[in-house]
PDB file of C-alpha atoms in Angstrom:
ATOM      1  CA  MET A1177      23.911 -63.023 -12.218  1.00  0.00           C
ATOM      2  CA  ASP A1178      24.364 -63.042  -8.084  1.00  0.00           C
ATOM      3  CA  LEU A1179      21.444 -62.262  -5.888  1.00  0.00           C
ATOM      4  CA  VAL A1180      21.901 -61.662  -2.336  1.00  0.00           C
ATOM      5  CA  CYS A1181      19.391 -62.123   0.296  1.00  0.00           C
ATOM      6  CA  ALA A1182      18.687 -58.995   2.130  1.00  0.00           C
ATOM      7  CA  ILE A1183      18.116 -60.922   5.693  1.00  0.00           C
ATOM      8  CA  CYS A1184      21.053 -62.998   6.057  1.00  0.00           C
ATOM      9  CA  GLN A1185      23.246 -61.144   3.453  1.00  0.00           C
ATOM     10  CA  ARG A1186      24.377 -64.431   1.801  1.00  0.00           C
ATOM     11  CA  LYS A1187      24.516 -64.965  -1.992  1.00  0.00           C
ATOM     12  CA  MET A1188      21.690 -67.096  -2.858  1.00  0.00           C
ATOM     13  CA  GLN A1189      22.398 -70.458  -4.594  1.00  0.00           C
ATOM     14  CA  GLY A1190      21.682 -71.166  -8.476  1.00  0.00           C
ATOM     15  CA  THR A1191      19.570 -74.403  -8.478  1.00  0.00           C
ATOM     16  CA  PHE A1192      16.758 -75.858 -10.628  1.00  0.00           C
ATOM     17  CA  ASN A1193      13.148 -76.459  -9.529  1.00  0.00           C
ATOM     18  CA  ASN A1194      10.591 -77.927 -11.744  1.00  0.00           C
ATOM     19  CA  GLY A1195      13.101 -77.697 -14.567  1.00  0.00           C
ATOM     20  CA  LYS A1196      13.711 -73.986 -14.540  1.00  0.00           C
ATOM     21  CA  PRO A1197      16.674 -72.071 -12.840  1.00  0.00           C
ATOM     22  CA  HIS A1198      15.814 -70.342  -9.489  1.00  0.00           C
ATOM     23  CA  TYR A1199      17.653 -68.614  -6.793  1.00  0.00           C
ATOM     24  CA  ARG A1200      17.408 -70.391  -3.565  1.00  0.00           C
ATOM     25  CA  CYS A1201      18.228 -69.379   0.128  1.00  0.00           C
ATOM     26  CA  ARG A1202      18.390 -72.006   2.661  1.00  0.00           C
ATOM     27  CA  TYR A1203      18.523 -71.556   6.266  1.00  0.00           C
ATOM     28  CA  ASN A1204      19.358 -74.270   8.862  1.00  0.00           C
ATOM     29  CA  ALA A1205      16.271 -75.809   9.940  1.00  0.00           C
ATOM     30  CA  GLU A1206      17.786 -76.958  13.349  1.00  0.00           C
ATOM     31  CA  TYR A1207      19.033 -73.460  14.214  1.00  0.00           C
ATOM     32  CA  ALA A1208      16.137 -71.782  12.839  1.00  0.00           C
ATOM     33  CA  LYS A1209      13.839 -73.928  15.194  1.00  0.00           C
ATOM     34  CA  ASN A1210      16.220 -72.909  18.171  1.00  0.00           C
ATOM     35  CA  ALA A1211      16.807 -69.265  17.568  1.00  0.00           C
ATOM     36  CA  ALA A1212      13.541 -68.444  16.088  1.00  0.00           C
ATOM     37  CA  LEU A1213      14.896 -66.149  13.170  1.00  0.00           C
ATOM     38  CA  ASP A1214      12.586 -64.214  10.831  1.00  0.00           C
ATOM     39  CA  HIS A1215      14.059 -65.993   7.823  1.00  0.00           C
ATOM     40  CA  PRO A1216      12.077 -68.472   5.923  1.00  0.00           C
ATOM     41  CA  LEU A1217      13.644 -72.172   6.009  1.00  0.00           C
ATOM     42  CA  THR A1218      13.759 -72.204   2.342  1.00  0.00           C
ATOM     43  CA  VAL A1219      13.163 -69.558  -0.358  1.00  0.00           C
ATOM     44  CA  TYR A1220      13.117 -69.988  -4.300  1.00  0.00           C
ATOM     45  CA  VAL A1221      13.032 -67.054  -6.882  1.00  0.00           C
ATOM     46  CA  ARG A1222      12.575 -67.877 -10.305  1.00  0.00           C
ATOM     47  CA  GLU A1223      15.314 -66.284 -12.572  1.00  0.00           C
ATOM     48  CA  GLU A1224      12.841 -65.696 -15.284  1.00  0.00           C
ATOM     49  CA  ALA A1225      10.714 -63.510 -12.870  1.00  0.00           C
ATOM     50  CA  ILE A1226      13.901 -61.343 -12.478  1.00  0.00           C
ATOM     51  CA  LEU A1227      15.889 -61.193 -15.967  1.00  0.00           C
ATOM     52  CA  PRO A1228      13.286 -59.614 -18.035  1.00  0.00           C
ATOM     53  CA  GLU A1229      12.584 -56.889 -15.885  1.00  0.00           C
ATOM     54  CA  LEU A1230      16.117 -56.323 -15.214  1.00  0.00           C
ATOM     55  CA  ASP A1231      16.766 -56.271 -19.041  1.00  0.00           C
ATOM     56  CA  LYS A1232      14.095 -53.433 -19.455  1.00  0.00           C
ATOM     57  CA  TRP A1233      15.472 -51.459 -16.485  1.00  0.00           C
ATOM     58  CA  ILE A1234      19.109 -51.420 -18.122  1.00  0.00           C
ATOM     59  CA  ALA A1235      17.529 -50.712 -21.492  1.00  0.00           C
ATOM     60  CA  LYS A1236      16.056 -47.630 -20.361  1.00  0.00           C
ATOM     61  CA  THR A1237      18.495 -46.564 -17.812  1.00  0.00           C
ATOM     62  CA  PHE A1238      21.439 -46.697 -20.574  1.00  0.00           C
ATOM     63  CA  ALA A1239      19.149 -45.618 -23.648  1.00  0.00           C
ATOM     64  CA  PRO A1240      20.751 -42.710 -25.716  1.00  0.00           C
ATOM     65  CA  GLY A1241      17.584 -40.452 -24.344  1.00  0.00           C
ATOM     66  CA  GLN A1242      18.496 -41.182 -20.894  1.00  0.00           C
ATOM     67  CA  LEU A1243      22.215 -40.479 -21.337  1.00  0.00           C
ATOM     68  CA  THR A1244      22.089 -36.917 -19.609  1.00  0.00           C
ATOM     69  CA  ALA A1245      19.917 -38.174 -16.519  1.00  0.00           C
ATOM     70  CA  THR A1246      22.284 -41.511 -16.094  1.00  0.00           C
ATOM     71  CA  LEU A1247      25.269 -39.255 -16.431  1.00  0.00           C
ATOM     72  CA  GLN A1248      24.088 -37.085 -13.700  1.00  0.00           C
ATOM     73  CA  ALA A1249      23.271 -39.799 -11.587  1.00  0.00           C
ATOM     74  CA  MET A1250      26.764 -41.183 -11.656  1.00  0.00           C
ATOM     75  CA  GLN A1251      28.335 -38.040 -11.119  1.00  0.00           C
ATOM     76  CA  GLN A1252      26.301 -37.539  -8.014  1.00  0.00           C
ATOM     77  CA  ALA A1253      26.982 -40.825  -6.738  1.00  0.00           C
ATOM     78  CA  GLN A1254      30.829 -40.325  -7.287  1.00  0.00           C
ATOM     79  CA  SER A1255      30.573 -37.184  -5.442  1.00  0.00           C
ATOM     80  CA  ALA A1256      28.520 -38.985  -2.720  1.00  0.00           C
ATOM     81  CA  GLU A1257      30.836 -41.881  -2.016  1.00  0.00           C
ATOM     82  CA  SER A1258      34.143 -43.360  -3.065  1.00  0.00           C
ATOM     83  CA  PRO A1259      34.542 -46.024  -5.512  1.00  0.00           C
ATOM     84  CA  THR A1260      35.526 -48.631  -2.609  1.00  0.00           C
ATOM     85  CA  THR A1261      32.261 -47.636  -0.496  1.00  0.00           C
ATOM     86  CA  THR A1262      29.819 -50.369  -1.764  1.00  0.00           C
ATOM     87  CA  ALA A1263      32.223 -53.111  -1.243  1.00  0.00           C
ATOM     88  CA  ALA A1264      33.554 -52.084   2.038  1.00  0.00           C
ATOM     89  CA  ALA A1265      30.056 -51.687   3.125  1.00  0.00           C
ATOM     90  CA  ALA A1266      29.012 -55.130   1.997  1.00  0.00           C
ATOM     91  CA  ALA A1267      31.954 -56.640   4.043  1.00  0.00           C
ATOM     92  CA  ARG A1268      31.147 -54.618   7.098  1.00  0.00           C
ATOM     93  CA  ARG A1269      27.449 -55.781   6.877  1.00  0.00           C
ATOM     94  CA  THR A1270      28.791 -59.386   6.435  1.00  0.00           C
ATOM     95  CA  MET A1271      30.964 -59.221   9.442  1.00  0.00           C
ATOM     96  CA  ALA A1272      28.383 -57.493  12.019  1.00  0.00           C
ATOM     97  CA  GLU A1273      25.845 -60.553  10.522  1.00  0.00           C
ATOM     98  CA  CYS A1274      28.424 -63.213  11.425  1.00  0.00           C
ATOM     99  CA  ASP A1275      28.823 -61.431  15.037  1.00  0.00           C
ATOM    100  CA  ARG A1276      25.093 -61.530  15.363  1.00  0.00           C
ATOM    101  CA  ARG A1277      24.924 -65.243  14.246  1.00  0.00           C
ATOM    102  CA  ILE A1278      27.650 -66.067  16.635  1.00  0.00           C
ATOM    103  CA  VAL A1279      25.777 -64.698  19.611  1.00  0.00           C
ATOM    104  CA  GLN A1280      22.645 -66.477  18.567  1.00  0.00           C
ATOM    105  CA  TYR A1281      24.482 -69.768  18.145  1.00  0.00           C
ATOM    106  CA  ARG A1282      26.086 -69.481  21.423  1.00  0.00           C
ATOM    107  CA  ALA A1283      22.534 -68.756  23.352  1.00  0.00           C
ATOM    108  CA  ALA A1284      21.311 -71.671  21.301  1.00  0.00           C
ATOM    109  CA  LEU A1285      24.128 -73.780  22.795  1.00  0.00           C
ATOM    110  CA  VAL A1286      23.129 -72.764  26.129  1.00  0.00           C
ATOM    111  CA  ALA A1287      19.608 -73.574  25.650  1.00  0.00           C
ATOM    112  CA  GLY A1288      20.242 -76.979  24.907  1.00  0.00           C
ATOM    113  CA  THR A1289      21.479 -77.490  21.096  1.00  0.00           C
ATOM    114  CA  ASP A1290      23.281 -80.315  20.302  1.00  0.00           C
ATOM    115  CA  PRO A1291      27.092 -79.050  21.159  1.00  0.00           C
ATOM    116  CA  LYS A1292      28.570 -80.683  18.087  1.00  0.00           C
ATOM    117  CA  LEU A1293      25.997 -78.759  15.680  1.00  0.00           C
ATOM    118  CA  ALA A1294      26.406 -75.288  17.501  1.00  0.00           C
ATOM    119  CA  THR A1295      30.197 -75.717  17.216  1.00  0.00           C
ATOM    120  CA  GLU A1296      29.738 -76.243  13.494  1.00  0.00           C
ATOM    121  CA  TRP A1297      27.398 -73.255  13.164  1.00  0.00           C
ATOM    122  CA  ILE A1298      29.974 -71.051  15.084  1.00  0.00           C
ATOM    123  CA  ASN A1299      32.970 -72.124  12.982  1.00  0.00           C
ATOM    124  CA  GLN A1300      31.421 -71.437   9.877  1.00  0.00           C
ATOM    125  CA  ALA A1301      30.150 -68.095  10.815  1.00  0.00           C
ATOM    126  CA  GLN A1302      33.915 -67.477  12.043  1.00  0.00           C
ATOM    127  CA  SER A1303      35.130 -68.569   8.525  1.00  0.00           C
ATOM    128  CA  GLU A1304      33.074 -66.253   6.858  1.00  0.00           C
ATOM    129  CA  LYS A1305      33.894 -63.116   9.027  1.00  0.00           C
ATOM    130  CA  ALA A1306      37.319 -63.716   8.334  1.00  0.00           C
ATOM    131  CA  SER A1307      36.740 -64.024   4.476  1.00  0.00           C
ATOM    132  CA  ALA A1308      34.356 -60.450   4.857  1.00  0.00           C
ATOM    133  CA  ARG A1309      37.546 -59.010   6.900  1.00  0.00           C
ATOM    134  CA  GLN A1310      39.764 -59.940   3.952  1.00  0.00           C
ATOM    135  CA  ASP A1311      37.174 -58.310   1.391  1.00  0.00           C
ATOM    136  CA  LEU A1312      37.139 -55.136   3.469  1.00  0.00           C
ATOM    137  CA  LEU A1313      41.048 -55.070   3.683  1.00  0.00           C
ATOM    138  CA  THR A1314      41.186 -55.450  -0.176  1.00  0.00           C
ATOM    139  CA  ALA A1315      38.367 -52.820  -0.813  1.00  0.00           C
ATOM    140  CA  THR A1316      39.841 -50.128   1.206  1.00  0.00           C
ATOM    141  CA  ALA A1317      43.274 -51.022  -0.072  1.00  0.00           C
ATOM    142  CA  ILE A1318      42.267 -50.085  -3.755  1.00  0.00           C
ATOM    143  CA  GLN A1319      41.717 -46.492  -4.727  1.00  0.00           C
ATOM    144  CA  PRO A1320      40.600 -46.313  -8.375  1.00  0.00           C
ATOM    145  CA  GLU A1321      40.741 -42.938  -9.600  1.00  0.00           C
ATOM    146  CA  ILE A1322      37.321 -40.841  -9.847  1.00  0.00           C
ATOM    147  CA  LEU A1323      36.032 -41.006 -13.629  1.00  0.00           C
ATOM    148  CA  THR A1324      35.775 -37.742 -15.172  1.00  0.00           C
ATOM    149  CA  GLU A1325      32.653 -36.326 -16.856  1.00  0.00           C
ATOM    150  CA  ASP A1326      34.098 -37.063 -20.398  1.00  0.00           C
ATOM    151  CA  GLN A1327      35.150 -40.626 -19.274  1.00  0.00           C
ATOM    152  CA  ILE A1328      31.556 -41.330 -17.705  1.00  0.00           C
ATOM    153  CA  LYS A1329      29.922 -40.139 -20.533  1.00  0.00           C
ATOM    154  CA  HIS A1330      31.675 -42.278 -22.986  1.00  0.00           C
ATOM    155  CA  MET A1331      31.500 -45.132 -20.787  1.00  0.00           C
ATOM    156  CA  VAL A1332      27.518 -44.909 -20.563  1.00  0.00           C
ATOM    157  CA  SER A1333      27.213 -44.187 -24.275  1.00  0.00           C
ATOM    158  CA  GLY A1334      29.181 -47.259 -24.674  1.00  0.00           C
ATOM    159  CA  LEU A1335      27.078 -49.464 -22.452  1.00  0.00           C
ATOM    160  CA  GLY A1336      24.278 -48.130 -23.865  1.00  0.00           C
ATOM    161  CA  SER A1337      25.245 -49.727 -27.158  1.00  0.00           C
ATOM    162  CA  MET A1338      25.468 -52.919 -25.285  1.00  0.00           C
ATOM    163  CA  THR A1339      22.069 -53.054 -24.584  1.00  0.00           C
ATOM    164  CA  ASP A1340      20.835 -54.534 -27.974  1.00  0.00           C
ATOM    165  CA  ARG A1341      23.440 -57.304 -27.368  1.00  0.00           C
ATOM    166  CA  LEU A1342      22.163 -57.964 -23.941  1.00  0.00           C
ATOM    167  CA  LEU A1343      18.533 -58.196 -25.227  1.00  0.00           C
ATOM    168  CA  ALA A1344      19.523 -60.480 -28.001  1.00  0.00           C
ATOM    169  CA  THR A1345      21.673 -62.711 -25.900  1.00  0.00           C
ATOM    170  CA  ALA A1346      20.371 -65.892 -24.278  1.00  0.00           C
ATOM    171  CA  SER A1347      20.079 -66.004 -20.513  1.00  0.00           C
ATOM    172  CA  GLU A1348      22.809 -68.186 -19.820  1.00  0.00           C
ATOM    173  CA  HIS A1349      25.370 -66.361 -21.613  1.00  0.00           C
ATOM    174  CA  LYS A1350      24.187 -62.802 -19.939  1.00  0.00           C
ATOM    175  CA  ARG A1351      26.619 -62.698 -17.152  1.00  0.00           C
ATOM    176  CA  PRO A1352      29.647 -60.903 -18.789  1.00  0.00           C
ATOM    177  CA  LEU A1353      27.211 -58.351 -19.882  1.00  0.00           C
ATOM    178  CA  TYR A1354      25.566 -57.557 -16.531  1.00  0.00           C
ATOM    179  CA  GLU A1355      29.227 -57.413 -15.023  1.00  0.00           C
ATOM    180  CA  SER A1356      29.813 -54.608 -17.525  1.00  0.00           C
ATOM    181  CA  PHE A1357      26.837 -52.753 -16.071  1.00  0.00           C
ATOM    182  CA  GLY A1358      28.424 -53.236 -12.416  1.00  0.00           C
ATOM    183  CA  LEU A1359      24.967 -54.679 -11.069  1.00  0.00           C
ATOM    184  CA  ALA A1360      24.385 -55.575  -7.660  1.00  0.00           C
ATOM    185  CA  LEU A1361      20.889 -57.571  -6.477  1.00  0.00           C
ATOM    186  CA  THR A1362      19.467 -57.946  -3.414  1.00  0.00           C
ATOM    187  CA  LEU A1363      16.302 -59.909  -2.547  1.00  0.00           C
ATOM    188  CA  ASP A1364      13.978 -57.978   0.073  1.00  0.00           C
ATOM    189  CA  MET A1365      11.647 -60.845   1.113  1.00  0.00           C
ATOM    190  CA  GLN A1366       9.456 -58.851   3.395  1.00  0.00           C
ATOM    191  CA  LYS A1367       8.530 -56.642   0.396  1.00  0.00           C
ATOM    192  CA  ARG A1368       8.989 -59.180  -2.174  1.00  0.00           C
ATOM    193  CA  VAL A1369      11.039 -57.173  -4.274  1.00  0.00           C
ATOM    194  CA  VAL A1370      14.681 -57.375  -5.749  1.00  0.00           C
ATOM    195  CA  ILE A1371      16.787 -53.924  -5.419  1.00  0.00           C
ATOM    196  CA  VAL A1372      18.860 -53.647  -8.273  1.00  0.00           C
ATOM    197  CA  GLU A1373      21.947 -51.309  -8.053  1.00  0.00           C
ATOM    198  CA  SER A1374      24.499 -50.449 -10.952  1.00  0.00           C
ATOM    199  CA  GLN A1375      27.781 -48.656 -10.551  1.00  0.00           C
ATOM    200  CA  PRO A1376      29.536 -49.244 -13.800  1.00  0.00           C
ATOM    201  CA  ALA A1377      32.119 -46.502 -12.907  1.00  0.00           C
ATOM    202  CA  HIS A1378      33.206 -49.017 -10.079  1.00  0.00           C
ATOM    203  CA  ALA A1379      33.400 -52.145 -12.269  1.00  0.00           C
ATOM    204  CA  CYS A1380      35.355 -50.380 -14.756  1.00  0.00           C
ATOM    205  CA  ALA A1381      37.666 -49.329 -11.874  1.00  0.00           C
ATOM    206  CA  TYR A1382      38.230 -52.899 -11.067  1.00  0.00           C
ATOM    207  CA  GLY A1383      38.671 -53.720 -14.779  1.00  0.00           C
ATOM    208  CA  LYS A1384      35.327 -55.625 -15.688  1.00  0.00           C
ATOM    209  CA  CYS A1385      34.143 -52.810 -17.662  1.00  0.00           C
ATOM    210  CA  PRO A1386      35.106 -53.157 -21.581  1.00  0.00           C
ATOM    211  CA  ARG A1387      37.062 -49.786 -22.448  1.00  0.00           C
ATOM    212  CA  GLY A1388      38.102 -48.328 -25.690  1.00  0.00           C
ATOM    213  CA  ASP A1389      35.591 -49.348 -28.417  1.00  0.00           C
ATOM    214  CA  LEU A1390      32.449 -50.500 -26.654  1.00  0.00           C
ATOM    215  CA  ASN A1391      30.898 -51.475 -30.073  1.00  0.00           C
ATOM    216  CA  PRO A1392      29.202 -54.929 -28.954  1.00  0.00           C
ATOM    217  CA  HIS A1393      29.970 -56.281 -32.468  1.00  0.00           C
ATOM    218  CA  ALA A1394      33.748 -55.652 -31.798  1.00  0.00           C
ATOM    219  CA  ARG A1395      33.787 -58.367 -28.747  1.00  0.00           C
TER     220      ARG A1395
END
């Protein structure tokens, strides 16, 4: 399960702290000292603080009794944005963040930061921007079809049948199941919350959602 930092827009790294799995976002200490960013040097988030609540949310959202509400929400989301909007928007945010970092790195260079270190920062940001630009091109080139009401209903019903399997599966084996729900998690450090978005219609469009018989015992 990937967790993105809302401040730097980077995917947090998986690591172990005190023998337990954590997500970590680390910012270069030398740069933070020069640029005075509002980003902590290192942030750790316990995986066990997120997954149980995430599983509860999934079980509630895709429960049979919530099928109508979830179906309506998915239809509204489809009418409000195209299936490529989320991936394209994420790529654009990354590119904008890279531009901001490059400007600050150059300012740090003028302020007296070691030229070799500043050059490394700039090159890294430029590399990340190039990667994000490619992601943007890929996202805008793919035009998955908008799912019909019957397709969404079948998909939501099938995903609902997978919640029992999700709750019974060990944490280290849940990633494929989470991908089926099209999840995107973002850490808001200031509010100390994790924002969860689920776009299973988009996941299906990109081939991640199990189609046909969604009975978890059949997979």
